[in-house]
Short mmCIF file of C-alpha atoms in Angstrom, two decimals:
data_model
loop_
_atom_site.label_atom_id
_atom_site.label_comp_id
_atom_site.label_asym_id
_atom_site.label_seq_id
_atom_site.Cartn_x
_atom_site.Cartn_y
_atom_site.Cartn_z
CA UNK A 1 0.00 0.00 0.00
CA UNK A 2 1.30 3.43 -0.91
CA UNK A 3 2.27 5.85 1.81
CA UNK A 4 -0.88 7.95 2.38
CA UNK A 5 1.24 11.11 2.73
CA UNK A 6 2.67 10.69 -0.79
CA UNK A 7 0.24 12.84 -2.73
CA UNK A 8 2.70 14.59 -5.05
CA UNK A 9 5.49 13.04 -7.12
CA UNK A 10 8.51 14.98 -5.85
CA UNK A 11 10.88 13.22 -8.28
CA UNK A 12 8.87 14.59 -11.19
CA UNK A 13 8.80 17.99 -9.49
CA UNK A 14 12.60 18.03 -9.48
CA UNK A 15 12.80 17.04 -13.15
CA UNK A 16 10.25 19.65 -14.18
CA UNK A 17 12.02 22.37 -12.22
CA UNK A 18 15.34 21.44 -13.79
CA UNK A 19 13.71 21.80 -17.20
CA UNK A 20 11.90 25.03 -16.27
CA UNK A 21 15.18 26.57 -15.11
CA UNK A 22 16.49 26.59 -18.69
CA UNK A 23 13.83 29.10 -19.76
CA UNK A 24 12.87 30.70 -16.46
CA UNK A 25 13.09 34.26 -17.77
CA UNK A 26 10.15 33.52 -20.09
CA UNK A 27 7.84 32.04 -17.45
CA UNK A 28 8.68 33.50 -14.04
CA UNK A 29 6.16 36.36 -14.14
CA UNK A 30 3.94 34.83 -11.43
CA UNK A 31 6.89 34.10 -9.12
CA UNK A 32 8.12 37.68 -9.57
CA UNK A 33 4.70 39.14 -8.75
CA UNK A 34 4.25 37.12 -5.55
CA UNK A 35 7.86 37.87 -4.55
CA UNK A 36 7.00 41.58 -4.66
CA UNK A 37 3.97 40.97 -2.46
CA UNK A 38 5.96 38.96 0.07
CA UNK A 39 8.63 41.67 0.22
CA UNK A 40 5.94 44.28 0.87
CA UNK A 41 4.64 42.19 3.78
CA UNK A 42 8.12 41.95 5.25
CA UNK A 43 8.26 45.76 5.15
CA UNK A 44 5.26 45.79 7.51
CA UNK A 45 7.33 44.26 10.34
CA UNK A 46 9.53 46.33 12.65
CA UNK A 47 11.89 43.49 13.51
CA UNK A 48 15.18 42.74 11.77
CA UNK A 49 16.14 39.28 10.52
CA UNK A 50 19.90 38.90 9.96
CA UNK A 51 19.84 35.19 9.04
CA UNK A 52 17.19 34.11 6.53
CA UNK A 53 16.43 31.31 4.08
CA UNK A 54 14.25 31.18 0.96
CA UNK A 55 12.72 27.70 0.62
CA UNK A 56 11.97 26.65 -2.94
CA UNK A 57 13.68 29.68 -4.43
CA UNK A 58 13.05 29.00 -8.15
CA UNK A 59 15.46 31.28 -10.03
CA UNK A 60 15.99 33.66 -7.12
CA UNK A 61 13.14 36.09 -7.83
CA UNK A 62 12.48 36.68 -4.13
CA UNK A 63 16.17 37.05 -3.27
CA UNK A 64 16.61 39.59 -6.04
CA UNK A 65 13.60 41.66 -5.02
CA UNK A 66 13.97 41.50 -1.25
CA UNK A 67 17.62 42.58 -1.08
CA UNK A 68 18.45 43.67 2.48
CA UNK A 69 14.87 44.55 3.40
CA UNK A 70 13.92 43.38 6.87
CA UNK A 71 17.52 43.81 7.99
CA UNK A 72 18.55 40.63 6.16
CA UNK A 73 22.33 40.23 6.22
CA UNK A 74 22.55 36.67 4.86
CA UNK A 75 19.91 34.99 2.71
CA UNK A 76 20.40 31.33 1.86
CA UNK A 77 18.40 30.17 -1.16
CA UNK A 78 17.41 26.53 -1.48
CA UNK A 79 15.57 24.50 -4.07
CA UNK A 80 15.03 20.82 -4.83
CA UNK A 81 16.29 21.58 -8.35
CA UNK A 82 20.04 21.90 -8.86
CA UNK A 83 19.44 24.02 -11.95
CA UNK A 84 17.16 26.43 -10.13
CA UNK A 85 19.67 26.78 -7.27
CA UNK A 86 22.39 27.62 -9.79
CA UNK A 87 20.11 30.14 -11.48
CA UNK A 88 19.32 31.80 -8.16
CA UNK A 89 22.97 32.26 -7.23
CA UNK A 90 23.81 33.59 -10.69
CA UNK A 91 20.86 35.98 -10.77
CA UNK A 92 21.32 37.70 -7.42
CA UNK A 93 24.72 36.63 -6.05
CA UNK A 94 23.29 35.21 -2.83
CA UNK A 95 24.37 31.76 -1.59
CA UNK A 96 22.27 28.84 -2.81
CA UNK A 97 22.04 25.15 -2.00
CA UNK A 98 20.10 22.11 -3.14
CA UNK A 99 17.63 21.01 -0.46
CA UNK A 100 14.20 19.43 -0.27
CA UNK A 101 11.57 21.45 1.61
CA UNK A 102 10.37 18.19 3.17
CA UNK A 103 13.78 17.60 4.83
CA UNK A 104 15.14 20.93 6.02
CA UNK A 105 18.93 20.90 6.58
CA UNK A 106 18.97 23.73 9.12
CA UNK A 107 19.98 23.42 12.76
CA UNK A 108 17.45 24.02 15.48
CA UNK A 109 17.17 27.69 16.40
CA UNK A 110 19.53 28.84 13.62
CA UNK A 111 17.30 31.14 11.54
CA UNK A 112 15.65 34.49 12.12
CA UNK A 113 13.41 34.30 9.05
CA UNK A 114 12.05 31.59 6.77
CA UNK A 115 10.61 32.74 3.45
CA UNK A 116 8.94 30.66 0.77
CA UNK A 117 7.50 31.86 -2.53
CA UNK A 118 5.00 29.56 -4.27
CA UNK A 119 6.62 26.24 -3.39
CA UNK A 120 4.87 24.82 -0.33
CA UNK A 121 1.75 23.70 -2.23
CA UNK A 122 3.80 20.77 -3.61
CA UNK A 123 4.91 19.55 -0.16
CA UNK A 124 3.40 16.18 0.78
CA UNK A 125 3.62 16.43 4.56
CA UNK A 126 2.92 20.12 5.08
CA UNK A 127 2.32 19.78 8.86
CA UNK A 128 5.67 18.00 9.22
CA UNK A 129 7.45 20.61 7.12
CA UNK A 130 5.95 23.45 9.19
CA UNK A 131 7.06 21.71 12.38
CA UNK A 132 10.62 21.52 11.01
CA UNK A 133 10.46 25.20 10.07
CA UNK A 134 9.30 26.22 13.53
CA UNK A 135 12.17 24.27 15.13
CA UNK A 136 14.72 25.86 12.77
CA UNK A 137 13.63 29.36 13.77
CA UNK A 138 15.04 31.22 16.73
CA UNK A 139 12.54 32.28 19.39
CA UNK A 140 10.43 35.10 17.92
CA UNK A 141 11.64 34.17 14.41
CA UNK A 142 9.26 34.71 11.51
CA UNK A 143 7.76 32.42 8.87
CA UNK A 144 6.54 34.39 5.85
CA UNK A 145 5.35 32.32 2.91
CA UNK A 146 2.85 32.14 0.11
CA UNK A 147 1.41 29.14 -1.69
CA UNK A 148 -1.31 28.38 -4.21
CA UNK A 149 -4.75 27.74 -2.75
CA UNK A 150 -7.62 25.47 -3.73
CA UNK A 151 -9.40 27.98 -5.97
CA UNK A 152 -6.41 28.20 -8.30
CA UNK A 153 -7.29 27.53 -11.95
CA UNK A 154 -10.63 25.96 -11.07
CA UNK A 155 -12.03 26.77 -14.54
CA UNK A 156 -9.12 25.05 -16.29
CA UNK A 157 -9.32 21.96 -14.13
CA UNK A 158 -13.05 21.60 -14.79
CA UNK A 159 -12.50 22.00 -18.53
CA UNK A 160 -9.75 19.37 -18.56
CA UNK A 161 -11.87 16.89 -16.63
CA UNK A 162 -14.85 17.39 -18.96
CA UNK A 163 -12.64 17.02 -22.04
CA UNK A 164 -10.95 13.89 -20.73
CA UNK A 165 -14.31 12.28 -20.00
CA UNK A 166 -15.45 13.03 -23.54
CA UNK A 167 -12.28 12.12 -25.43
CA UNK A 168 -10.81 9.28 -23.34
CA UNK A 169 -13.83 7.77 -21.63
CA UNK A 170 -12.70 8.49 -18.08
CA UNK A 171 -11.07 11.00 -15.78
CA UNK A 172 -7.63 10.71 -14.15
CA UNK A 173 -6.71 12.58 -10.95
CA UNK A 174 -6.11 16.23 -11.76
CA UNK A 175 -7.34 18.18 -8.76
CA UNK A 176 -4.47 18.90 -6.36
CA UNK A 177 -5.52 18.87 -2.69
CA UNK A 178 -4.33 22.41 -2.01
CA UNK A 179 -5.15 23.86 1.38
CA UNK A 180 -7.68 26.62 1.98
CA UNK A 181 -7.33 29.63 4.28
CA UNK A 182 -9.03 28.00 7.26
CA UNK A 183 -6.95 24.81 7.04
CA UNK A 184 -3.71 26.78 6.70
CA UNK A 185 -4.36 28.62 9.95
CA UNK A 186 -5.07 25.36 11.76
CA UNK A 187 -1.86 23.82 10.39
CA UNK A 188 0.23 26.71 11.72
CA UNK A 189 -1.30 26.32 15.18
CA UNK A 190 -0.80 22.54 15.18
CA UNK A 191 2.85 23.07 14.25
CA UNK A 192 3.44 25.19 17.34
CA UNK A 193 3.56 28.64 15.76
CA UNK A 194 2.38 31.70 17.65
CA UNK A 195 0.31 34.62 16.36
CA UNK A 196 -0.60 32.98 13.03
CA UNK A 197 -2.19 35.14 10.35
CA UNK A 198 -3.49 33.66 7.10
CA UNK A 199 -5.09 35.56 4.26
CA UNK A 200 -5.50 35.22 0.52
CA UNK A 201 -5.81 37.26 -2.63
CA UNK A 202 -6.34 36.46 -6.28
CA UNK A 203 -3.98 37.15 -9.16
CA UNK A 204 -5.85 37.14 -12.46
CA UNK A 205 -3.95 36.86 -15.73
CA UNK A 206 -5.38 37.40 -19.21
CA UNK A 207 -4.74 34.81 -21.92
CA UNK A 208 -5.73 34.56 -25.57
CA UNK A 209 -6.79 30.94 -25.02
CA UNK A 210 -6.43 27.99 -22.65
CA UNK A 211 -3.67 26.36 -24.72
CA UNK A 212 -1.37 29.32 -23.99
CA UNK A 213 -2.25 29.03 -20.30
CA UNK A 214 -1.32 25.33 -20.32
CA UNK A 215 1.97 26.07 -22.07
CA UNK A 216 2.81 28.64 -19.42
CA UNK A 217 2.06 26.18 -16.61
CA UNK A 218 4.38 23.66 -18.23
CA UNK A 219 7.06 26.32 -18.66
CA UNK A 220 6.80 27.21 -14.95
CA UNK A 221 7.01 23.55 -13.89
CA UNK A 222 3.59 23.90 -12.29
CA UNK A 223 1.54 21.29 -14.14
CA UNK A 224 -0.11 18.22 -12.59
CA UNK A 225 2.12 16.43 -10.05
CA UNK A 226 -0.39 14.12 -8.40
CA UNK A 227 1.35 10.79 -7.79
CA UNK A 228 -1.69 8.77 -8.94
CA UNK A 229 -2.16 10.78 -12.13
CA UNK A 230 -2.29 8.95 -15.44
CA UNK A 231 1.25 8.29 -16.66
CA UNK A 232 0.16 8.47 -20.30
CA UNK A 233 0.61 11.65 -22.31
CA UNK A 234 -2.62 13.59 -22.60
CA UNK A 235 -4.00 13.32 -26.13
CA UNK A 236 -3.83 16.39 -28.32
CA UNK A 237 -7.53 15.99 -28.98
CA UNK A 238 -8.19 16.13 -25.23
CA UNK A 239 -6.19 19.34 -24.84
CA UNK A 240 -7.92 20.89 -27.84
CA UNK A 241 -11.33 19.93 -26.48
CA UNK A 242 -10.43 21.35 -23.05
CA UNK A 243 -9.47 24.64 -24.67
CA UNK A 244 -12.75 24.67 -26.56
CA UNK A 245 -14.77 24.00 -23.38
CA UNK A 246 -12.88 26.74 -21.56
CA UNK A 247 -13.65 29.10 -24.47
CA UNK A 248 -17.35 28.16 -24.47
CA UNK A 249 -17.78 28.69 -20.75
CA UNK A 250 -15.47 31.56 -19.86
CA UNK A 251 -14.53 33.74 -22.84
CA UNK A 252 -15.05 37.48 -22.31
CA UNK A 253 -16.49 39.88 -24.86
CA UNK A 254 -12.99 40.72 -26.12
CA UNK A 255 -12.37 37.04 -26.92
CA UNK A 256 -9.82 36.49 -24.14
CA UNK A 257 -10.02 34.39 -20.98
CA UNK A 258 -9.10 34.95 -17.34
CA UNK A 259 -6.89 32.56 -15.37
CA UNK A 260 -7.21 32.98 -11.60
CA UNK A 261 -4.44 32.01 -9.18
CA UNK A 262 -5.47 32.05 -5.53
CA UNK A 263 -2.45 32.90 -3.39
CA UNK A 264 -2.54 32.10 0.34
CA UNK A 265 -0.15 34.03 2.59
CA UNK A 266 1.15 32.57 5.86
CA UNK A 267 2.60 34.75 8.61
CA UNK A 268 3.54 33.17 11.94
CA UNK A 269 6.15 33.44 14.68
CA UNK A 270 8.20 30.95 16.64
CA UNK A 271 7.01 31.20 20.27
CA UNK A 272 8.82 33.55 22.62
CA UNK A 273 8.06 34.82 26.12
CA UNK A 274 8.13 38.41 24.88
CA UNK A 275 5.10 37.89 22.64
CA UNK A 276 1.62 39.06 23.69
CA UNK A 277 -0.50 36.33 25.21
CA UNK A 278 -4.25 36.05 25.82
CA UNK A 279 -5.38 36.86 29.34
CA UNK A 280 -6.23 34.01 31.68
CA UNK A 281 -9.94 33.30 31.72
CA UNK A 282 -11.64 35.14 34.58
CA UNK A 283 -8.84 37.67 34.97
CA UNK A 284 -10.82 40.62 33.57
CA UNK A 285 -11.01 43.73 35.72
CA UNK A 286 -14.06 45.40 34.15
CA UNK A 287 -17.62 44.18 34.58
CA UNK A 288 -19.77 44.09 31.43
CA UNK A 289 -22.66 45.31 33.55
CA UNK A 290 -20.64 48.40 34.51
CA UNK A 291 -19.60 48.94 30.90
CA UNK A 292 -23.01 48.42 29.29
CA UNK A 293 -25.17 49.70 32.12
CA UNK A 294 -27.67 47.89 34.33
CA UNK A 295 -30.84 47.21 32.33
CA UNK A 296 -32.72 45.52 35.15
CA UNK A 297 -35.93 47.31 34.13
CA UNK A 298 -35.90 45.32 30.89
CA UNK A 299 -35.93 48.53 28.82
CA UNK A 300 -33.21 49.46 26.36
CA UNK A 301 -30.94 52.30 27.51
#
């Protein structure tokens, strides 16, 4: 029986990222956009983070954009892909290493800041990875990450499933079990983080047709990685039919389509005694009756 935690094929992820690294400049627009948004969120903190790591760094988009913001003195970039790690070092001059996000090679309490830009949605054991991240952070260290959420490319996935049913007589697994906002917050709490904040926004990109969207996903190394997916190449007729279904259901008046990427942002801190804590139950000093007024007459005041 297969390991129930093995949802994504990480070996294929590595191969696809190695291939994507050869043409990253043509397909890294989404990574660059979310890197800007992560850097802006780091600007909202008043702390400084001398020692930081970027998990799943792609071609170093985040390292290039973030620079020394947040008081970063050293930023280590890591990726499961050797080619991506080389790209990152060449593109921004910051140190890079090959490492799997599922097996973090960082000593306990060694990091002030852990960043991750659109990589964690391909992690099989996300609770285990978050637990490792929390242990690698110093007390009051920060986790700041973004990942794709469950509403990402819903229209495309529905079109592909409908086309496959029509053209091939069945449907193979295509829907990645990405987390939603509520689940992400619960995972951070279960992993021992303090003060977790989770929110999401949508990035919508215009395309002339669904075939161009699918080519971009392949170029980014972001196509289907479900371990139980069909290992056969998708028929050209299936892809063409999917594009036609997408066009029928979602084309705008100008003849173009929207592709929506839901991006979930995670902000959480390693516990520290200096952090604010909720008051002990029953420790309040102000009576609600005194605050709201005594309405014993039953009339509104």
